[in-house]
Coordinates of C-alpha atoms and ligand atoms in Angstrom, one line a residue:
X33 CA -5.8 -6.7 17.7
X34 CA -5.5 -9.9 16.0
X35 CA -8.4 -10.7 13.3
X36 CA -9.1 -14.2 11.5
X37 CA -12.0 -14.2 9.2
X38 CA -14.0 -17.9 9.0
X39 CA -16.6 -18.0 6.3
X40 CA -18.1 -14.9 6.0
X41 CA -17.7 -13.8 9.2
X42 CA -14.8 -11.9 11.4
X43 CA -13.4 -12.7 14.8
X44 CA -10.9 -11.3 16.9
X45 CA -8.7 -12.3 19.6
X46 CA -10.6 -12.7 23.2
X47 CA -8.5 -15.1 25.3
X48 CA -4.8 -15.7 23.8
X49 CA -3.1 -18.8 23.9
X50 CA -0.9 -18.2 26.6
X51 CA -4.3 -17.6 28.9
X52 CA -5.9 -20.8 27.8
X53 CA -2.4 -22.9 28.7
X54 CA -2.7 -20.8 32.0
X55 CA -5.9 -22.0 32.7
X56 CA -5.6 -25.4 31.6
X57 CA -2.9 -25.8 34.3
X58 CA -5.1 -24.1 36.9
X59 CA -7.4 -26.8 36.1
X60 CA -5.2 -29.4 36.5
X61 CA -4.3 -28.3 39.7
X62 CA -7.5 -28.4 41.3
X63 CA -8.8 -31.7 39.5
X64 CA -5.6 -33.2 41.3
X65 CA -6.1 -31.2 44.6
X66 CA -9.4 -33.4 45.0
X67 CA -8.3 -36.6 43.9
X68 CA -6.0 -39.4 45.7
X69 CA -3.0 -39.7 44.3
X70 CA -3.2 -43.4 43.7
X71 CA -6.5 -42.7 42.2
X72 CA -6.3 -43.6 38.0
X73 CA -9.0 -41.5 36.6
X74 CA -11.0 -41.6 32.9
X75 CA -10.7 -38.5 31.2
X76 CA -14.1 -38.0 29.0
X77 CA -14.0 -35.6 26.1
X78 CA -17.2 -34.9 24.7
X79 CA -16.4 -34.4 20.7
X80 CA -15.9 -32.8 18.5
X81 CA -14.9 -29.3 20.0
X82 CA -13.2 -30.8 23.2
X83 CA -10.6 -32.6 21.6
X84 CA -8.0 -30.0 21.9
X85 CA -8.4 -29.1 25.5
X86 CA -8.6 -33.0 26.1
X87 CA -4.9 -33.1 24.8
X88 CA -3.7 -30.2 27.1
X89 CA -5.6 -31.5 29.7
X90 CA -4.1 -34.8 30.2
X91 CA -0.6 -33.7 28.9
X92 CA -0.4 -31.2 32.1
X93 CA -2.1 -34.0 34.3
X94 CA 0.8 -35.7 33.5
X95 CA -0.2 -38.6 36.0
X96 CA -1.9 -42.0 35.4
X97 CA -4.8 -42.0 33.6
X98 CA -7.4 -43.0 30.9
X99 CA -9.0 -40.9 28.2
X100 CA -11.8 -41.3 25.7
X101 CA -14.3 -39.5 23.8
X102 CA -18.2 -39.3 23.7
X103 CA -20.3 -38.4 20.9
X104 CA -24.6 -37.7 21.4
X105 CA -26.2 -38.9 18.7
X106 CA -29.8 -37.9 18.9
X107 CA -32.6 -39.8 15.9
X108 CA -35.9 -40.1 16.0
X109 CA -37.3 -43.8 16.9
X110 CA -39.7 -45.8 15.7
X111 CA -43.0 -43.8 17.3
X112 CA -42.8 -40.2 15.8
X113 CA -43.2 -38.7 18.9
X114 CA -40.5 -40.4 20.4
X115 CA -36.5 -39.1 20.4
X116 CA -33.7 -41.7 21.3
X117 CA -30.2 -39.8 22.2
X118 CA -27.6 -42.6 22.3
X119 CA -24.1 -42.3 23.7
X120 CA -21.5 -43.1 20.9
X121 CA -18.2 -44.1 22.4
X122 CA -18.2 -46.0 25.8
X123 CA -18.8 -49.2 25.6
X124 CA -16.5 -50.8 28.8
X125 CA -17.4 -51.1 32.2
X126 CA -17.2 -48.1 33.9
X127 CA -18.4 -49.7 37.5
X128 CA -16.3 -47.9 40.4
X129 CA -14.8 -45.9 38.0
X130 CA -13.9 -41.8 38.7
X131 CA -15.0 -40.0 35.8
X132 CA -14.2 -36.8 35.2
X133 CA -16.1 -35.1 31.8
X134 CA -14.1 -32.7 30.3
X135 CA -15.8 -29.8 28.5
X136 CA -14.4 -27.3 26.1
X137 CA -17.5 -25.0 26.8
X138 CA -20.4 -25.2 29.1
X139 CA -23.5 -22.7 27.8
X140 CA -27.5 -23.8 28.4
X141 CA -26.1 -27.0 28.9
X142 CA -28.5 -29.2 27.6
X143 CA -26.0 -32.0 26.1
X144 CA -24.3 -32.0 29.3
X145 CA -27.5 -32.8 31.2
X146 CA -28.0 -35.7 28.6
X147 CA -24.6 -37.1 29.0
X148 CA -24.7 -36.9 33.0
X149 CA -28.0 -38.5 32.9
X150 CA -26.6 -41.6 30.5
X151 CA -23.4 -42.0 32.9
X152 CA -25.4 -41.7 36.1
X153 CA -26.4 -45.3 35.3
X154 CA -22.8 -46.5 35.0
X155 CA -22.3 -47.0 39.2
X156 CA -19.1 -44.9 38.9
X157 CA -17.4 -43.9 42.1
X158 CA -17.6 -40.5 41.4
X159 CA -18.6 -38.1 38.6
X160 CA -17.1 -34.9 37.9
X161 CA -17.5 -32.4 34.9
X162 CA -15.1 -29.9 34.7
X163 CA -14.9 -27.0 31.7
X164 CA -12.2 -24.6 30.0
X165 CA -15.2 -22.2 29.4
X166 CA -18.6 -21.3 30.9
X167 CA -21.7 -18.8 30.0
X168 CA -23.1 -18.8 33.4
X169 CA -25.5 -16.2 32.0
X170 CA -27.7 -18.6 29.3
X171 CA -26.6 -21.7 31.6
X172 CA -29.9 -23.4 32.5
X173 CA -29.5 -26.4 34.1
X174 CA -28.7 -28.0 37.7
X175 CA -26.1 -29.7 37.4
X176 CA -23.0 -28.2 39.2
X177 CA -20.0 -28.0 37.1
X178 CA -17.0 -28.9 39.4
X179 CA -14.4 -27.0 37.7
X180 CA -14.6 -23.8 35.6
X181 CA -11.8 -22.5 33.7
X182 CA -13.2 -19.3 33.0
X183 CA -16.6 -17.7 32.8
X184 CA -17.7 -15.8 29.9
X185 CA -20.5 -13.9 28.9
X186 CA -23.0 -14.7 25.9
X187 CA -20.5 -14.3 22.9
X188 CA -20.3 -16.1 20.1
X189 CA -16.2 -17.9 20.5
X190 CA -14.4 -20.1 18.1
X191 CA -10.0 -21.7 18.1
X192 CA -8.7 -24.2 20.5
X193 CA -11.5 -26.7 19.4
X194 CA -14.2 -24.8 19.0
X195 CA -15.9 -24.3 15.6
X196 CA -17.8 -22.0 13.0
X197 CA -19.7 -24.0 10.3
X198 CA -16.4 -26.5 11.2
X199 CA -13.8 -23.6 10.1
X200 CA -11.7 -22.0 13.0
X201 CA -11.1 -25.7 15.5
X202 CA -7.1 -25.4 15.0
X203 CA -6.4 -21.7 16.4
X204 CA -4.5 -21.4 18.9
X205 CA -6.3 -18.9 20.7
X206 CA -10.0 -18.4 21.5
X207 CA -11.7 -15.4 18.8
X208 CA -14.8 -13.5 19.3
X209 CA -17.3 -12.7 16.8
X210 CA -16.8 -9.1 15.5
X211 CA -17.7 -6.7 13.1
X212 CA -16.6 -6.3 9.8
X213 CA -13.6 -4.4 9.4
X214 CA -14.2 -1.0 7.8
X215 CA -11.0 -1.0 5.2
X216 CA -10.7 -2.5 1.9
X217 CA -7.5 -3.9 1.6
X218 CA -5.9 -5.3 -1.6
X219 CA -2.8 -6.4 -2.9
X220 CA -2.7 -6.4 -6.8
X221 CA 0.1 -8.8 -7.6
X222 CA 1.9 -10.0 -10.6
X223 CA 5.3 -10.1 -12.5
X224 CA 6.9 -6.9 -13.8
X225 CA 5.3 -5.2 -16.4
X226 CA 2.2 -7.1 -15.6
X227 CA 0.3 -3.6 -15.5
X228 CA -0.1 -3.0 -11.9
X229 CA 0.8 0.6 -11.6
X230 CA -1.8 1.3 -14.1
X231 CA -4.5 -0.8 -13.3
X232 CA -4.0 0.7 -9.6
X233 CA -4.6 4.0 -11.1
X234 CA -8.0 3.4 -12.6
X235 CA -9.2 1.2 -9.8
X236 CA -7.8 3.2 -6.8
X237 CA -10.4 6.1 -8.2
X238 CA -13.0 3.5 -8.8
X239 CA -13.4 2.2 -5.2
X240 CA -11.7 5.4 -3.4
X241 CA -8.4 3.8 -2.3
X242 CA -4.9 5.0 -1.5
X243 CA -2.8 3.8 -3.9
X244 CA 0.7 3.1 -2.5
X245 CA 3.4 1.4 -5.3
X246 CA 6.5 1.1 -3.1
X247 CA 8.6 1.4 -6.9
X248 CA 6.9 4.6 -7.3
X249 CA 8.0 6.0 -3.4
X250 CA 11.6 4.5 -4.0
X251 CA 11.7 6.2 -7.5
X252 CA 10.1 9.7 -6.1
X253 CA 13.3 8.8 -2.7
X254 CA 15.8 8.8 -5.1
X255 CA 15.1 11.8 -7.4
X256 CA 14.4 13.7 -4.2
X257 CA 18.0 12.8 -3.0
X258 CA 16.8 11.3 0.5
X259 CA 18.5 9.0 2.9
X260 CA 16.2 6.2 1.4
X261 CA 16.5 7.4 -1.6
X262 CA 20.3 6.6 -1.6
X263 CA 19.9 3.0 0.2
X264 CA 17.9 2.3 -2.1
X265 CA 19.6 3.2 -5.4
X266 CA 22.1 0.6 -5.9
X267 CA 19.6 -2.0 -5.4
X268 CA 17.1 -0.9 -7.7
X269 CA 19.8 0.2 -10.5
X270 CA 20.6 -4.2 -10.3
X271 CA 17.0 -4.8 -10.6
X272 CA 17.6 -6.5 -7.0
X273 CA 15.1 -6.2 -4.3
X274 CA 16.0 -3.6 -1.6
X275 CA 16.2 -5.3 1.8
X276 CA 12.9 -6.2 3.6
X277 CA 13.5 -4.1 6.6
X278 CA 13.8 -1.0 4.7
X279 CA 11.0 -1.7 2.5
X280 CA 8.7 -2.9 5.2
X281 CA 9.6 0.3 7.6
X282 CA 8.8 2.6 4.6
X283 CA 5.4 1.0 3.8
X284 CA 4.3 1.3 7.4
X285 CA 5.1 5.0 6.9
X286 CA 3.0 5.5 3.8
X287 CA 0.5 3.7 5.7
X288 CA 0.6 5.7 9.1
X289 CA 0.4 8.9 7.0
X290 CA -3.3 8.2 5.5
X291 CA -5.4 7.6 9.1
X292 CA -9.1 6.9 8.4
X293 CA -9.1 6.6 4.7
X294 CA -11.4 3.7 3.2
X295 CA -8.3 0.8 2.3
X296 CA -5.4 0.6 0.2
X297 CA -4.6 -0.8 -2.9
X298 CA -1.0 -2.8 -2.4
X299 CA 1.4 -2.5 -5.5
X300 CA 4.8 -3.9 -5.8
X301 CA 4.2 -4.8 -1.9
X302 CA 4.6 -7.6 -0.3
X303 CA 7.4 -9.1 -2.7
X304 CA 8.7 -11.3 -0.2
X305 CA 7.0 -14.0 2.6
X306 CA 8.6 -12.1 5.3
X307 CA 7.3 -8.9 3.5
X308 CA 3.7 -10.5 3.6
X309 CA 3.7 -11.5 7.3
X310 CA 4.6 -8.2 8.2
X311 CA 1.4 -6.8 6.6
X312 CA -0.8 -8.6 8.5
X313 CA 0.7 -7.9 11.2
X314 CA 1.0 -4.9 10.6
X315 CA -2.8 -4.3 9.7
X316 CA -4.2 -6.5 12.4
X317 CA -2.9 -4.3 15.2
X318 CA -5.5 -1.4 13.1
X319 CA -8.0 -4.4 13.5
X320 CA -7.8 -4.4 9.3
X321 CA -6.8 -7.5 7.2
X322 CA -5.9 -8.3 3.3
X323 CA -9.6 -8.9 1.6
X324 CA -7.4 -10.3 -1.2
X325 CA -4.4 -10.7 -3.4
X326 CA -5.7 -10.4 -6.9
X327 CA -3.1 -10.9 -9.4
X328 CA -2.1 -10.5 -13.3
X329 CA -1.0 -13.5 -15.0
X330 CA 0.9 -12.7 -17.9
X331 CA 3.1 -14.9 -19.7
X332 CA 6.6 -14.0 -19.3
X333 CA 8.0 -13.2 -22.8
X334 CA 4.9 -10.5 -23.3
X335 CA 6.6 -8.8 -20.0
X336 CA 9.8 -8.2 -21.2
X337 CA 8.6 -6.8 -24.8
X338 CA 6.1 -5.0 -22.7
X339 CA 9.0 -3.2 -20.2
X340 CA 11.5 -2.7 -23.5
X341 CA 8.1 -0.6 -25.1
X342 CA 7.9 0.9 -21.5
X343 CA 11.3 1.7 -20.8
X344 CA 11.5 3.9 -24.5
X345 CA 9.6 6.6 -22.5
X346 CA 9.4 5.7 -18.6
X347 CA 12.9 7.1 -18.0
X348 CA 13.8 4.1 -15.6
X349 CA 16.9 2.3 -15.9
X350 CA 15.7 -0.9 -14.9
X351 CA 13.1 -0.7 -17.9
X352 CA 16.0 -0.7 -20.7
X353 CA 18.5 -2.7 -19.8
X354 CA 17.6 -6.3 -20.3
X355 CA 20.2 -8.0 -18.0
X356 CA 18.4 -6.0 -15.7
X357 CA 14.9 -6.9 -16.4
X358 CA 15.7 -10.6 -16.1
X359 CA 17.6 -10.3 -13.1
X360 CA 13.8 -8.6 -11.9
X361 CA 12.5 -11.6 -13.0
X362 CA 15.0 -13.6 -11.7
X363 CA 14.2 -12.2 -8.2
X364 CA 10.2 -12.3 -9.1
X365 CA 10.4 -16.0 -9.6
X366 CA 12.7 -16.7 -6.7
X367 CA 11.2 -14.7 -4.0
X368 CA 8.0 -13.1 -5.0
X369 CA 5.9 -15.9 -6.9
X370 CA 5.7 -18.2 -4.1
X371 CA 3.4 -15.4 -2.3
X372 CA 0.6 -17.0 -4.5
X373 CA 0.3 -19.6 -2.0
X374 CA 0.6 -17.4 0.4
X375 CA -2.7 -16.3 -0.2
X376 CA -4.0 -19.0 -1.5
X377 CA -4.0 -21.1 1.2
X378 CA -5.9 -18.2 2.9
X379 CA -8.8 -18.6 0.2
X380 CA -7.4 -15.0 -0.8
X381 CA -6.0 -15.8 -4.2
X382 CA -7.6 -14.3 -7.4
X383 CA -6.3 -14.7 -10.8
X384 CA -7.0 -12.4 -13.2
X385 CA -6.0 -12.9 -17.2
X386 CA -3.8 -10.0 -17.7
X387 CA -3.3 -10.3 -21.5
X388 CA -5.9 -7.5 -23.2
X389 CA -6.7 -3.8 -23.7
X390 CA -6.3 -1.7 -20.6
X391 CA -10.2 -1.5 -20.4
X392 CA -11.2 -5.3 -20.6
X393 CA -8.4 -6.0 -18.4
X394 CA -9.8 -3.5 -15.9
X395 CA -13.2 -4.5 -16.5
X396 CA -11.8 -8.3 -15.1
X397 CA -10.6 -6.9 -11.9
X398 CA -13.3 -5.1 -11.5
X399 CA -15.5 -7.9 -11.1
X400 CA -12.9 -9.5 -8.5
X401 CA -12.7 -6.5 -6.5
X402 CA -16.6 -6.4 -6.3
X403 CA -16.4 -9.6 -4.4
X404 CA -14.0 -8.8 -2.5
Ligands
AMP232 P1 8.4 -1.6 -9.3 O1 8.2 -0.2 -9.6 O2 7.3 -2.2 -8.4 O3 8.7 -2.5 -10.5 O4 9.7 -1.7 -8.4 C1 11.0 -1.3 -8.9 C2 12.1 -1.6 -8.0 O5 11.9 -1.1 -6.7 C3 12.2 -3.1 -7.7 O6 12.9 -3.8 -8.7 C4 12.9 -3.1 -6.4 O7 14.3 -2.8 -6.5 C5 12.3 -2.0 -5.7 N1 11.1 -2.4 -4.9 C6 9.8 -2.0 -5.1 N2 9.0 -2.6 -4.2 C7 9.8 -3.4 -3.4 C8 9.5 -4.4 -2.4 N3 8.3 -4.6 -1.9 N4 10.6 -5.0 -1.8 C9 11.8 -4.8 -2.3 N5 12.2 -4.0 -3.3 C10 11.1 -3.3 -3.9

């Protein structure tokens, strides 16, 4: 199940995109069935949400033909009683014209009626209106719509035009309000040595999470000897990243093997963009998403003296060597940081100072995760 989140609220998939381009050709088809083929009609959006079916529409017409776009303003006049709704947008002579009003969705219908009404004056040939969606059950009008893409019943739908609050016009695919989903999910990001693993320790605790560090399940792989284990080795010896499929494959496995807990707190995962996709991917089909990446800046000299200090007593190669922890942030910088946009461009990016005691640092996220 595929899940966007708008504002504050969640929506998942209800008609893909591959349906609405399916129905938008249906559409065409019977629009054309009707019409002489000599016939040049004017295609009328009625703005803002129709603007994306408009653009399918007369693609897949694909046949002479004019287009434009209506707006209904509606102010009051100059009696206080009185309301004026004036039709922004035509202004040419639409005598003997065949109009054809295009609608992204159709539900009480009272706009509609308004429009109709205001072209009805226009001595057009014909007038058609024909819709991608309709809600025949809150529909209260008349008027007979012509062409129906699909019927729907009374749910709250956003993509392909339509809006929430003006978020959600450019998906592909038509969403449905839903509920919130149950998991917390987090990914707390940040160089090596930033302090992940044990900030993911206190906070995991905190907000009852599974903690899962993919360093710490390589690391427990290769003392145990295991297939992975072995793969994984020579990579992490380098301080290189082991490949994404492996990496990916193994989370999933982690993941699979906690059913119904409460979320997860993300460490050392996703490192890569291909890494990241894969997660929400991954988590969508469980209906779940990423509330957040929240991440621990740290300059990078304080990382390295901070791993050196580490490495006296962690017993891991990589934490000694210093060839080695630059090549880690070698392959941090190259690969890794750029997931901060990742999740920033989401509105999912938050930077906590991670310079300070354990405890203030802690109390920092803390305040994040509350939010989240
Ligand atoms: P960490 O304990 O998170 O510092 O990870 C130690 C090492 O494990 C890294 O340097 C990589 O070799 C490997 N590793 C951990 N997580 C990943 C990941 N998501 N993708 C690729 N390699 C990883």
């Amino acid at each position: 199940m595929k899940i966007t989140k708008l504002h504050d609220l969640y929506f998942k998939e209800f008609i893909s995109a591959k349906e609405i381009q399916g129905l938008v050709k249906e559409l065409v088809v019977a629009v054309k069935k009707d019409m002489a083929s000599d016939e040049v009609p004017l295609f009328i959006g009625i703005l803002n949400g129709s603007f994306v079916f408009v653009a399918d529409f007369v693609r897949e017409f694909n046949r002479d033909c004019e287009v434009s776009f209506v707006k209904l303003a509606s102010y009051q006049g100059t009696s206080t009683t009185e309301k004026v709704t004036k039709l922004i947008g035509i202004n040419e002579d639409l005598s003997g014209r065949t109009v054809i009003i295009l609608e992204d969705i159709i539900d009480t219908g009272t706009t509609l009626q308004e429009i109709y009404q205001i072209f009805k004056t226009k001595h057009l040939k014909e007038l058609k209106i024909a819709t991608l969606l309709f809600k025949p059950d809150v529909y209260r009008k008349e008027l007979p719509i012509n062409y129906i893409g699909k019927s729907i019943t009374d749910t709250f739908v956003v993509g392909y035009g339509l809006d929430y609050n003006g978020y959600g016009r450019n998906l592909k695919a038509i969403y449905q309000l839903t509920t919130q989903p149950k998991m917390k999910n987090i990914v707390l990001f940040g160089p090596p040595g930033a302090g992940k693993g044990t900030q993911a320790v206190l906070l995991k605790d905190k907000y009852n999470l599974v903690h899962i560090s993919t360093g710490d399940v390589f690391r427990y792989n290769i003392k145990n000897q295991t297939e992975l284990g072995v793969l994984a080795k020579q990579y992490m010896d380098a301080g290189d990243l082991v490949p994404d499929e492996v990496t990916i494959n193994m989370l999933k496995a982690e993941v699979e093997k906690n059913e119904g807990v409460n979320g997860f707190i993300f460490d050392g995962f996703p490192r890569t963009q291909s890494q990241a996709e894969a997660l929400d991917s991954f988590l969508a089909e469980k209906g779940a998403v990423i509330n957040g990446m929240v991440a621990l800046e740290v300059p990078e000299d304080l990382l390295v003296e901070r791993i050196l200090e580490r490495g006296k007593t962690s017993g891991r190669s990589d934490d000694t060597d210093e060839l080695k922890i630059r090549n880690r942030f070698n392959e941090y910088n190259t690969k890794t940081a750029i997931l901060k946009d990742f999740y920033q461009d989401k509105g999912n990016y938050f930077g906590v100072n991670g310079v300070g005691s354990i405890e203030e640092i802690t109390n920092r996220l803390t305040e994040v995760f509350d939010t989240l």
